[in-house]
Amino acid sequence: MPGRAIVAKELAGLLSALAHPHRLRIIEELGRGEMDVNSLQQELGISHSGVSQNLAILRAHRLVVERREGRHVIYRLAHPGLAGWLLGGLDFLEREISAGAHLRDVLETVRSHWQKGAGEG
């Protein structure tokens, strides 16, 4: 397989791991710092098993890593710059949006929230 095809396949795998709203939110939350499953569950408002399943996919793609503190498992981004990379995606969305001012306002609110977390990491 030529090098470009291998890279394209790997990049497609990365993007597929990110292609879910809960996983994007997990990346965004972990961009602010380490968290356990219970904290992620509270922030995302989904079930414990839902958080765990999405973390398993992110771990399998080496996007998050874990460490243990006694019986607690704490997660963090393997590459802290990933949260900032996703923040850059908001610029793309903003340019491509034709939905109007409301969606632009929502994007600006999210950008502000994510930038706070990216600055702390």
Short mmCIF file of the N, C-alpha and C atoms (twelve columns), coordinates in Angstrom:
data_MODEL
# 
_entry.id   MODEL 
# 
loop_
_atom_site.group_PDB 
_atom_site.id 
_atom_site.type_symbol 
_atom_site.label_atom_id 
_atom_site.label_alt_id 
_atom_site.label_comp_id 
_atom_site.label_asym_id 
_atom_site.label_seq_id 
_atom_site.Cartn_x 
_atom_site.Cartn_y 
_atom_site.Cartn_z 
_atom_site.pdbx_PDB_model_num 
ATOM 1   N N  . MET A 1   0.863   -1.175 0.000  1 
ATOM 2   C CA . MET A 1   0.000   0.000  0.000  1 
ATOM 3   C C  . MET A 1   0.907   1.235  0.000  1 
ATOM 4   N N  . PRO A 2   0.726   2.118  -0.932 1 
ATOM 5   C CA . PRO A 2   1.553   3.330  -0.965 1 
ATOM 6   C C  . PRO A 2   1.388   4.146  0.321  1 
ATOM 7   N N  . GLY A 3   2.427   4.905  0.650  1 
ATOM 8   C CA . GLY A 3   2.433   5.685  1.888  1 
ATOM 9   C C  . GLY A 3   1.232   6.595  2.049  1 
ATOM 10  N N  . ARG A 4   0.839   7.260  0.979  1 
ATOM 11  C CA . ARG A 4   -0.309  8.179  1.081  1 
ATOM 12  C C  . ARG A 4   -1.588  7.428  1.422  1 
ATOM 13  N N  . ALA A 5   -1.743  6.237  0.901  1 
ATOM 14  C CA . ALA A 5   -2.941  5.441  1.206  1 
ATOM 15  C C  . ALA A 5   -2.940  5.003  2.661  1 
ATOM 16  N N  . ILE A 6   -1.769  4.648  3.177  1 
ATOM 17  C CA . ILE A 6   -1.674  4.254  4.580  1 
ATOM 18  C C  . ILE A 6   -2.035  5.429  5.483  1 
ATOM 19  N N  . VAL A 7   -1.482  6.594  5.175  1 
ATOM 20  C CA . VAL A 7   -1.771  7.788  5.974  1 
ATOM 21  C C  . VAL A 7   -3.253  8.142  5.889  1 
ATOM 22  N N  . ALA A 8   -3.826  8.049  4.692  1 
ATOM 23  C CA . ALA A 8   -5.254  8.358  4.537  1 
ATOM 24  C C  . ALA A 8   -6.107  7.405  5.370  1 
ATOM 25  N N  . LYS A 9   -5.736  6.138  5.401  1 
ATOM 26  C CA . LYS A 9   -6.487  5.160  6.187  1 
ATOM 27  C C  . LYS A 9   -6.380  5.482  7.677  1 
ATOM 28  N N  . GLU A 10  -5.188  5.805  8.153  1 
ATOM 29  C CA . GLU A 10  -4.991  6.149  9.569  1 
ATOM 30  C C  . GLU A 10  -5.763  7.417  9.935  1 
ATOM 31  N N  . LEU A 11  -5.718  8.409  9.070  1 
ATOM 32  C CA . LEU A 11  -6.442  9.657  9.336  1 
ATOM 33  C C  . LEU A 11  -7.945  9.413  9.349  1 
ATOM 34  N N  . ALA A 12  -8.434  8.570  8.452  1 
ATOM 35  C CA . ALA A 12  -9.861  8.233  8.448  1 
ATOM 36  C C  . ALA A 12  -10.248 7.539  9.750  1 
ATOM 37  N N  . GLY A 13  -9.372  6.692  10.271 1 
ATOM 38  C CA . GLY A 13  -9.637  6.044  11.555 1 
ATOM 39  C C  . GLY A 13  -9.716  7.057  12.683 1 
ATOM 40  N N  . LEU A 14  -8.808  8.011  12.684 1 
ATOM 41  C CA . LEU A 14  -8.830  9.081  13.691 1 
ATOM 42  C C  . LEU A 14  -10.135 9.864  13.608 1 
ATOM 43  N N  . LEU A 15  -10.501 10.265 12.400 1 
ATOM 44  C CA . LEU A 15  -11.726 11.054 12.234 1 
ATOM 45  C C  . LEU A 15  -12.966 10.243 12.601 1 
ATOM 46  N N  . SER A 16  -12.951 8.950  12.332 1 
ATOM 47  C CA . SER A 16  -14.115 8.134  12.717 1 
ATOM 48  C C  . SER A 16  -14.223 8.040  14.235 1 
ATOM 49  N N  . ALA A 17  -13.087 8.017  14.930 1 
ATOM 50  C CA . ALA A 17  -13.122 7.983  16.392 1 
ATOM 51  C C  . ALA A 17  -13.692 9.278  16.951 1 
ATOM 52  N N  . LEU A 18  -13.519 10.359 16.241 1 
ATOM 53  C CA . LEU A 18  -14.021 11.661 16.691 1 
ATOM 54  C C  . LEU A 18  -15.445 11.932 16.217 1 
ATOM 55  N N  . ALA A 19  -15.956 11.100 15.329 1 
ATOM 56  C CA . ALA A 19  -17.219 11.371 14.654 1 
ATOM 57  C C  . ALA A 19  -18.443 11.001 15.494 1 
ATOM 58  N N  . HIS A 20  -18.462 11.484 16.723 1 
ATOM 59  C CA . HIS A 20  -19.635 11.289 17.576 1 
ATOM 60  C C  . HIS A 20  -19.685 12.456 18.558 1 
ATOM 61  N N  . PRO A 21  -20.857 13.046 18.740 1 
ATOM 62  C CA . PRO A 21  -20.949 14.220 19.622 1 
ATOM 63  C C  . PRO A 21  -20.444 13.972 21.048 1 
ATOM 64  N N  . HIS A 22  -20.718 12.789 21.605 1 
ATOM 65  C CA . HIS A 22  -20.252 12.527 22.973 1 
ATOM 66  C C  . HIS A 22  -18.732 12.445 23.046 1 
ATOM 67  N N  . ARG A 23  -18.123 11.841 22.032 1 
ATOM 68  C CA . ARG A 23  -16.658 11.754 22.041 1 
ATOM 69  C C  . ARG A 23  -16.034 13.126 21.858 1 
ATOM 70  N N  . LEU A 24  -16.634 13.959 21.031 1 
ATOM 71  C CA . LEU A 24  -16.135 15.333 20.891 1 
ATOM 72  C C  . LEU A 24  -16.245 16.084 22.215 1 
ATOM 73  N N  . ARG A 25  -17.356 15.897 22.906 1 
ATOM 74  C CA . ARG A 25  -17.526 16.546 24.211 1 
ATOM 75  C C  . ARG A 25  -16.517 16.033 25.224 1 
ATOM 76  N N  . ILE A 26  -16.225 14.723 25.189 1 
ATOM 77  C CA . ILE A 26  -15.220 14.166 26.096 1 
ATOM 78  C C  . ILE A 26  -13.867 14.811 25.820 1 
ATOM 79  N N  . ILE A 27  -13.504 14.929 24.557 1 
ATOM 80  C CA . ILE A 27  -12.236 15.582 24.196 1 
ATOM 81  C C  . ILE A 27  -12.228 17.011 24.710 1 
ATOM 82  N N  . GLU A 28  -13.323 17.714 24.512 1 
ATOM 83  C CA . GLU A 28  -13.425 19.110 24.968 1 
ATOM 84  C C  . GLU A 28  -13.272 19.195 26.483 1 
ATOM 85  N N  . GLU A 29  -13.949 18.313 27.213 1 
ATOM 86  C CA . GLU A 29  -13.865 18.333 28.681 1 
ATOM 87  C C  . GLU A 29  -12.461 17.977 29.158 1 
ATOM 88  N N  . LEU A 30  -11.850 16.974 28.545 1 
ATOM 89  C CA . LEU A 30  -10.504 16.581 28.957 1 
ATOM 90  C C  . LEU A 30  -9.463  17.621 28.545 1 
ATOM 91  N N  . GLY A 31  -9.811  18.470 27.603 1 
ATOM 92  C CA . GLY A 31  -8.931  19.586 27.248 1 
ATOM 93  C C  . GLY A 31  -8.781  20.561 28.396 1 
ATOM 94  N N  . ARG A 32  -9.704  20.527 29.331 1 
ATOM 95  C CA . ARG A 32  -9.654  21.393 30.517 1 
ATOM 96  C C  . ARG A 32  -8.847  20.763 31.643 1 
ATOM 97  N N  . GLY A 33  -8.632  19.443 31.560 1 
ATOM 98  C CA . GLY A 33  -7.875  18.749 32.592 1 
ATOM 99  C C  . GLY A 33  -8.378  17.334 32.787 1 
ATOM 100 N N  . GLU A 34  -7.701  16.607 33.638 1 
ATOM 101 C CA . GLU A 34  -8.050  15.220 33.900 1 
ATOM 102 C C  . GLU A 34  -9.425  15.101 34.549 1 
ATOM 103 N N  . MET A 35  -10.098 13.986 34.236 1 
ATOM 104 C CA . MET A 35  -11.421 13.726 34.799 1 
ATOM 105 C C  . MET A 35  -11.636 12.228 34.920 1 
ATOM 106 N N  . ASP A 36  -12.504 11.849 35.859 1 
ATOM 107 C CA . ASP A 36  -12.910 10.455 35.957 1 
ATOM 108 C C  . ASP A 36  -14.248 10.271 35.251 1 
ATOM 109 N N  . VAL A 37  -14.691 9.031  35.175 1 
ATOM 110 C CA . VAL A 37  -15.933 8.723  34.459 1 
ATOM 111 C C  . VAL A 37  -17.126 9.438  35.093 1 
ATOM 112 N N  . ASN A 38  -17.192 9.472  36.419 1 
ATOM 113 C CA . ASN A 38  -18.328 10.120 37.079 1 
ATOM 114 C C  . ASN A 38  -18.399 11.602 36.748 1 
ATOM 115 N N  . SER A 39  -17.260 12.269 36.726 1 
ATOM 116 C CA . SER A 39  -17.239 13.695 36.381 1 
ATOM 117 C C  . SER A 39  -17.662 13.908 34.934 1 
ATOM 118 N N  . LEU A 40  -17.177 13.055 34.038 1 
ATOM 119 C CA . LEU A 40  -17.576 13.156 32.633 1 
ATOM 120 C C  . LEU A 40  -19.064 12.889 32.475 1 
ATOM 121 N N  . GLN A 41  -19.573 11.932 33.228 1 
ATOM 122 C CA . GLN A 41  -21.002 11.613 33.169 1 
ATOM 123 C C  . GLN A 41  -21.833 12.827 33.561 1 
ATOM 124 N N  . GLN A 42  -21.435 13.512 34.614 1 
ATOM 125 C CA . GLN A 42  -22.165 14.701 35.059 1 
ATOM 126 C C  . GLN A 42  -22.107 15.810 34.011 1 
ATOM 127 N N  . GLU A 43  -20.946 16.016 33.422 1 
ATOM 128 C CA . GLU A 43  -20.798 17.090 32.430 1 
ATOM 129 C C  . GLU A 43  -21.569 16.806 31.149 1 
ATOM 130 N N  . LEU A 44  -21.558 15.541 30.713 1 
ATOM 131 C CA . LEU A 44  -22.199 15.187 29.450 1 
ATOM 132 C C  . LEU A 44  -23.678 14.870 29.597 1 
ATOM 133 N N  . GLY A 45  -24.087 14.488 30.800 1 
ATOM 134 C CA . GLY A 45  -25.484 14.145 31.014 1 
ATOM 135 C C  . GLY A 45  -25.888 12.845 30.347 1 
ATOM 136 N N  . ILE A 46  -24.948 11.899 30.239 1 
ATOM 137 C CA . ILE A 46  -25.261 10.587 29.667 1 
ATOM 138 C C  . ILE A 46  -24.930 9.517  30.712 1 
ATOM 139 N N  . SER A 47  -25.275 8.286  30.412 1 
ATOM 140 C CA . SER A 47  -25.081 7.194  31.368 1 
ATOM 141 C C  . SER A 47  -23.604 6.893  31.593 1 
ATOM 142 N N  . HIS A 48  -23.348 6.253  32.720 1 
ATOM 143 C CA . HIS A 48  -21.989 5.820  33.050 1 
ATOM 144 C C  . HIS A 48  -21.458 4.893  31.957 1 
ATOM 145 N N  . SER A 49  -22.304 3.949  31.519 1 
ATOM 146 C CA . SER A 49  -21.868 3.020  30.475 1 
ATOM 147 C C  . SER A 49  -21.635 3.744  29.151 1 
ATOM 148 N N  . GLY A 50  -22.423 4.767  28.865 1 
ATOM 149 C CA . GLY A 50  -22.215 5.551  27.645 1 
ATOM 150 C C  . GLY A 50  -20.867 6.249  27.650 1 
ATOM 151 N N  . VAL A 51  -20.509 6.832  28.795 1 
ATOM 152 C CA . VAL A 51  -19.196 7.472  28.918 1 
ATOM 153 C C  . VAL A 51  -18.105 6.428  28.735 1 
ATOM 154 N N  . SER A 52  -18.245 5.293  29.420 1 
ATOM 155 C CA . SER A 52  -17.234 4.241  29.353 1 
ATOM 156 C C  . SER A 52  -17.054 3.707  27.935 1 
ATOM 157 N N  . GLN A 53  -18.152 3.509  27.220 1 
ATOM 158 C CA . GLN A 53  -18.067 3.006  25.847 1 
ATOM 159 C C  . GLN A 53  -17.346 3.991  24.939 1 
ATOM 160 N N  . ASN A 54  -17.652 5.278  25.099 1 
ATOM 161 C CA . ASN A 54  -16.990 6.280  24.271 1 
ATOM 162 C C  . ASN A 54  -15.521 6.430  24.644 1 
ATOM 163 N N  . LEU A 55  -15.206 6.336  25.925 1 
ATOM 164 C CA . LEU A 55  -13.803 6.375  26.349 1 
ATOM 165 C C  . LEU A 55  -13.034 5.178  25.786 1 
ATOM 166 N N  . ALA A 56  -13.673 4.023  25.720 1 
ATOM 167 C CA . ALA A 56  -13.013 2.829  25.172 1 
ATOM 168 C C  . ALA A 56  -12.607 3.059  23.717 1 
ATOM 169 N N  . ILE A 57  -13.468 3.687  22.955 1 
ATOM 170 C CA . ILE A 57  -13.149 3.986  21.550 1 
ATOM 171 C C  . ILE A 57  -11.990 4.987  21.485 1 
ATOM 172 N N  . LEU A 58  -12.035 6.014  22.305 1 
ATOM 173 C CA . LEU A 58  -10.957 7.010  22.313 1 
ATOM 174 C C  . LEU A 58  -9.637  6.386  22.780 1 
ATOM 175 N N  . ARG A 59  -9.694  5.474  23.739 1 
ATOM 176 C CA . ARG A 59  -8.481  4.770  24.186 1 
ATOM 177 C C  . ARG A 59  -7.927  3.889  23.067 1 
ATOM 178 N N  . ALA A 60  -8.820  3.189  22.378 1 
ATOM 179 C CA . ALA A 60  -8.393  2.290  21.307 1 
ATOM 180 C C  . ALA A 60  -7.659  3.057  20.199 1 
ATOM 181 N N  . HIS A 61  -8.022  4.303  20.013 1 
ATOM 182 C CA . HIS A 61  -7.363  5.140  19.004 1 
ATOM 183 C C  . HIS A 61  -6.236  5.980  19.609 1 
ATOM 184 N N  . ARG A 62  -5.888  5.665  20.856 1 
ATOM 185 C CA . ARG A 62  -4.783  6.320  21.573 1 
ATOM 186 C C  . ARG A 62  -4.971  7.836  21.681 1 
ATOM 187 N N  . LEU A 63  -6.220  8.263  21.825 1 
ATOM 188 C CA . LEU A 63  -6.510  9.688  21.972 1 
ATOM 189 C C  . LEU A 63  -6.587  10.094 23.439 1 
ATOM 190 N N  . VAL A 64  -6.949  9.144  24.293 1 
ATOM 191 C CA . VAL A 64  -6.949  9.385  25.738 1 
ATOM 192 C C  . VAL A 64  -6.126  8.294  26.413 1 
ATOM 193 N N  . VAL A 65  -5.581  8.655  27.558 1 
ATOM 194 C CA . VAL A 65  -4.843  7.693  28.374 1 
ATOM 195 C C  . VAL A 65  -5.427  7.741  29.777 1 
ATOM 196 N N  . GLU A 66  -5.174  6.692  30.507 1 
ATOM 197 C CA . GLU A 66  -5.730  6.595  31.857 1 
ATOM 198 C C  . GLU A 66  -4.612  6.362  32.865 1 
ATOM 199 N N  . ARG A 67  -4.915  6.730  34.086 1 
ATOM 200 C CA . ARG A 67  -4.043  6.392  35.208 1 
ATOM 201 C C  . ARG A 67  -4.945  6.058  36.381 1 
ATOM 202 N N  . ARG A 68  -4.423  5.308  37.300 1 
ATOM 203 C CA . ARG A 68  -5.224  4.877  38.448 1 
ATOM 204 C C  . ARG A 68  -4.798  5.619  39.698 1 
ATOM 205 N N  . GLU A 69  -5.800  5.985  40.466 1 
ATOM 206 C CA . GLU A 69  -5.606  6.531  41.811 1 
ATOM 207 C C  . GLU A 69  -6.438  5.640  42.724 1 
ATOM 208 N N  . GLY A 70  -5.810  4.622  43.271 1 
ATOM 209 C CA . GLY A 70  -6.567  3.647  44.053 1 
ATOM 210 C C  . GLY A 70  -7.537  2.929  43.144 1 
ATOM 211 N N  . ARG A 71  -8.821  3.035  43.472 1 
ATOM 212 C CA . ARG A 71  -9.850  2.380  42.661 1 
ATOM 213 C C  . ARG A 71  -10.393 3.278  41.566 1 
ATOM 214 N N  . HIS A 72  -9.977  4.528  41.550 1 
ATOM 215 C CA . HIS A 72  -10.463 5.482  40.549 1 
ATOM 216 C C  . HIS A 72  -9.564  5.482  39.318 1 
ATOM 217 N N  . VAL A 73  -10.188 5.585  38.157 1 
ATOM 218 C CA . VAL A 73  -9.459  5.705  36.903 1 
ATOM 219 C C  . VAL A 73  -9.641  7.144  36.424 1 
ATOM 220 N N  . ILE A 74  -8.519  7.798  36.187 1 
ATOM 221 C CA . ILE A 74  -8.521  9.192  35.759 1 
ATOM 222 C C  . ILE A 74  -8.062  9.236  34.303 1 
ATOM 223 N N  . TYR A 75  -8.778  10.007 33.488 1 
ATOM 224 C CA . TYR A 75  -8.480  10.102 32.059 1 
ATOM 225 C C  . TYR A 75  -7.931  11.480 31.726 1 
ATOM 226 N N  . ARG A 76  -7.067  11.498 30.702 1 
ATOM 227 C CA . ARG A 76  -6.548  12.754 30.163 1 
ATOM 228 C C  . ARG A 76  -6.292  12.551 28.678 1 
ATOM 229 N N  . LEU A 77  -6.140  13.658 27.972 1 
ATOM 230 C CA . LEU A 77  -5.825  13.578 26.551 1 
ATOM 231 C C  . LEU A 77  -4.399  13.086 26.379 1 
ATOM 232 N N  . ALA A 78  -4.187  12.185 25.439 1 
ATOM 233 C CA . ALA A 78  -2.842  11.725 25.128 1 
ATOM 234 C C  . ALA A 78  -2.047  12.848 24.466 1 
ATOM 235 N N  . HIS A 79  -2.736  13.669 23.707 1 
ATOM 236 C CA . HIS A 79  -2.136  14.807 23.014 1 
ATOM 237 C C  . HIS A 79  -2.977  16.043 23.347 1 
ATOM 238 N N  . PRO A 80  -2.553  16.823 24.330 1 
ATOM 239 C CA . PRO A 80  -3.366  17.970 24.765 1 
ATOM 240 C C  . PRO A 80  -3.748  18.930 23.641 1 
ATOM 241 N N  . GLY A 81  -2.961  18.989 22.588 1 
ATOM 242 C CA . GLY A 81  -3.281  19.869 21.467 1 
ATOM 243 C C  . GLY A 81  -4.526  19.463 20.702 1 
ATOM 244 N N  . LEU A 82  -5.031  18.250 20.948 1 
ATOM 245 C CA . LEU A 82  -6.221  17.778 20.240 1 
ATOM 246 C C  . LEU A 82  -7.425  18.681 20.498 1 
ATOM 247 N N  . ALA A 83  -7.593  19.135 21.733 1 
ATOM 248 C CA . ALA A 83  -8.723  20.014 22.045 1 
ATOM 249 C C  . ALA A 83  -8.614  21.316 21.255 1 
ATOM 250 N N  . GLY A 84  -7.403  21.850 21.126 1 
ATOM 251 C CA . GLY A 84  -7.200  23.063 20.336 1 
ATOM 252 C C  . GLY A 84  -7.448  22.831 18.856 1 
ATOM 253 N N  . TRP A 85  -7.083  21.643 18.389 1 
ATOM 254 C CA . TRP A 85  -7.324  21.296 16.987 1 
ATOM 255 C C  . TRP A 85  -8.822  21.298 16.693 1 
ATOM 256 N N  . LEU A 86  -9.608  20.748 17.634 1 
ATOM 257 C CA . LEU A 86  -11.062 20.757 17.460 1 
ATOM 258 C C  . LEU A 86  -11.608 22.175 17.512 1 
ATOM 259 N N  . LEU A 87  -11.011 23.002 18.338 1 
ATOM 260 C CA . LEU A 87  -11.412 24.400 18.410 1 
ATOM 261 C C  . LEU A 87  -11.259 25.060 17.046 1 
ATOM 262 N N  . GLY A 88  -10.199 24.708 16.337 1 
ATOM 263 C CA . GLY A 88  -10.007 25.220 14.982 1 
ATOM 264 C C  . GLY A 88  -11.130 24.810 14.044 1 
ATOM 265 N N  . GLY A 89  -11.758 23.668 14.323 1 
ATOM 266 C CA . GLY A 89  -12.879 23.226 13.504 1 
ATOM 267 C C  . GLY A 89  -14.066 24.167 13.576 1 
ATOM 268 N N  . LEU A 90  -14.176 24.903 14.673 1 
ATOM 269 C CA . LEU A 90  -15.270 25.871 14.788 1 
ATOM 270 C C  . LEU A 90  -15.133 26.984 13.750 1 
ATOM 271 N N  . ASP A 91  -13.892 27.349 13.425 1 
ATOM 272 C CA . ASP A 91  -13.677 28.354 12.384 1 
ATOM 273 C C  . ASP A 91  -14.227 27.859 11.052 1 
ATOM 274 N N  . PHE A 92  -13.976 26.586 10.752 1 
ATOM 275 C CA . PHE A 92  -14.485 26.009 9.519  1 
ATOM 276 C C  . PHE A 92  -16.006 26.030 9.502  1 
ATOM 277 N N  . LEU A 93  -16.618 25.615 10.612 1 
ATOM 278 C CA . LEU A 93  -18.081 25.614 10.688 1 
ATOM 279 C C  . LEU A 93  -18.641 27.013 10.501 1 
ATOM 280 N N  . GLU A 94  -18.003 27.959 11.133 1 
ATOM 281 C CA . GLU A 94  -18.487 29.340 11.065 1 
ATOM 282 C C  . GLU A 94  -18.477 29.853 9.631  1 
ATOM 283 N N  . ARG A 95  -17.432 29.528 8.893  1 
ATOM 284 C CA . ARG A 95  -17.352 29.978 7.498  1 
ATOM 285 C C  . ARG A 95  -18.388 29.293 6.626  1 
ATOM 286 N N  . GLU A 96  -18.733 28.068 6.968  1 
ATOM 287 C CA . GLU A 96  -19.627 27.282 6.127  1 
ATOM 288 C C  . GLU A 96  -21.107 27.440 6.487  1 
ATOM 289 N N  . ILE A 97  -21.372 28.121 7.555  1 
ATOM 290 C CA . ILE A 97  -22.751 28.222 8.022  1 
ATOM 291 C C  . ILE A 97  -23.525 29.255 7.208  1 
ATOM 292 N N  . SER A 98  -24.725 28.873 6.863  1 
ATOM 293 C CA . SER A 98  -25.628 29.845 6.258  1 
ATOM 294 C C  . SER A 98  -26.923 29.885 7.058  1 
ATOM 295 N N  . ALA A 99  -26.879 29.323 8.281  1 
ATOM 296 C CA . ALA A 99  -28.087 29.174 9.085  1 
ATOM 297 C C  . ALA A 99  -28.496 30.442 9.822  1 
ATOM 298 N N  . GLY A 100 -27.639 31.429 9.888  1 
ATOM 299 C CA . GLY A 100 -28.044 32.679 10.507 1 
ATOM 300 C C  . GLY A 100 -27.374 32.977 11.830 1 
ATOM 301 N N  . ALA A 101 -27.833 34.056 12.416 1 
ATOM 302 C CA . ALA A 101 -27.197 34.627 13.598 1 
ATOM 303 C C  . ALA A 101 -27.271 33.723 14.822 1 
ATOM 304 N N  . HIS A 102 -28.361 32.998 15.006 1 
ATOM 305 C CA . HIS A 102 -28.491 32.172 16.206 1 
ATOM 306 C C  . HIS A 102 -27.371 31.140 16.291 1 
ATOM 307 N N  . LEU A 103 -27.134 30.425 15.203 1 
ATOM 308 C CA . LEU A 103 -26.086 29.416 15.208 1 
ATOM 309 C C  . LEU A 103 -24.712 30.068 15.374 1 
ATOM 310 N N  . ARG A 104 -24.511 31.229 14.807 1 
ATOM 311 C CA . ARG A 104 -23.247 31.944 14.990 1 
ATOM 312 C C  . ARG A 104 -23.048 32.304 16.468 1 
ATOM 313 N N  . ASP A 105 -24.119 32.728 17.134 1 
ATOM 314 C CA . ASP A 105 -24.031 33.051 18.561 1 
ATOM 315 C C  . ASP A 105 -23.675 31.808 19.383 1 
ATOM 316 N N  . VAL A 106 -24.292 30.689 19.039 1 
ATOM 317 C CA . VAL A 106 -24.002 29.442 19.739 1 
ATOM 318 C C  . VAL A 106 -22.537 29.057 19.524 1 
ATOM 319 N N  . LEU A 107 -22.056 29.182 18.285 1 
ATOM 320 C CA . LEU A 107 -20.655 28.874 17.996 1 
ATOM 321 C C  . LEU A 107 -19.715 29.766 18.798 1 
ATOM 322 N N  . GLU A 108 -20.033 31.027 18.905 1 
ATOM 323 C CA . GLU A 108 -19.175 31.946 19.654 1 
ATOM 324 C C  . GLU A 108 -19.153 31.589 21.143 1 
ATOM 325 N N  . THR A 109 -20.298 31.205 21.678 1 
ATOM 326 C CA . THR A 109 -20.357 30.780 23.078 1 
ATOM 327 C C  . THR A 109 -19.508 29.536 23.301 1 
ATOM 328 N N  . VAL A 110 -19.629 28.564 22.413 1 
ATOM 329 C CA . VAL A 110 -18.841 27.339 22.530 1 
ATOM 330 C C  . VAL A 110 -17.353 27.658 22.380 1 
ATOM 331 N N  . ARG A 111 -17.002 28.506 21.412 1 
ATOM 332 C CA . ARG A 111 -15.597 28.877 21.215 1 
ATOM 333 C C  . ARG A 111 -15.027 29.480 22.500 1 
ATOM 334 N N  . SER A 112 -15.744 30.375 23.110 1 
ATOM 335 C CA . SER A 112 -15.284 31.015 24.348 1 
ATOM 336 C C  . SER A 112 -15.088 29.978 25.445 1 
ATOM 337 N N  . HIS A 113 -16.046 29.070 25.577 1 
ATOM 338 C CA . HIS A 113 -15.974 28.021 26.597 1 
ATOM 339 C C  . HIS A 113 -14.782 27.104 26.356 1 
ATOM 340 N N  . TRP A 114 -14.590 26.682 25.099 1 
ATOM 341 C CA . TRP A 114 -13.495 25.774 24.780 1 
ATOM 342 C C  . TRP A 114 -12.146 26.465 24.918 1 
ATOM 343 N N  . GLN A 115 -12.069 27.750 24.557 1 
ATOM 344 C CA . GLN A 115 -10.802 28.452 24.667 1 
ATOM 345 C C  . GLN A 115 -10.360 28.566 26.118 1 
ATOM 346 N N  . LYS A 116 -11.300 28.740 27.024 1 
ATOM 347 C CA . LYS A 116 -10.954 28.772 28.442 1 
ATOM 348 C C  . LYS A 116 -10.270 27.488 28.848 1 
ATOM 349 N N  . GLY A 117 -10.850 26.364 28.421 1 
ATOM 350 C CA . GLY A 117 -10.268 25.064 28.764 1 
ATOM 351 C C  . GLY A 117 -8.927  24.841 28.094 1 
ATOM 352 N N  . ALA A 118 -8.764  25.286 26.851 1 
ATOM 353 C CA . ALA A 118 -7.508  25.082 26.132 1 
ATOM 354 C C  . ALA A 118 -6.391  25.897 26.767 1 
ATOM 355 N N  . GLY A 119 -6.710  27.043 27.331 1 
ATOM 356 C CA . GLY A 119 -5.707  27.886 27.960 1 
ATOM 357 C C  . GLY A 119 -5.227  27.338 29.289 1 
ATOM 358 N N  . GLU A 120 -6.035  26.486 29.925 1 
ATOM 359 C CA . GLU A 120 -5.677  25.939 31.239 1 
ATOM 360 C C  . GLU A 120 -4.855  24.686 31.111 1 
ATOM 361 N N  . GLY A 121 -4.904  24.023 29.921 1 
ATOM 362 C CA . GLY A 121 -4.254  22.739 29.755 1 
ATOM 363 C C  . GLY A 121 -2.852  22.870 29.505 1 
# 
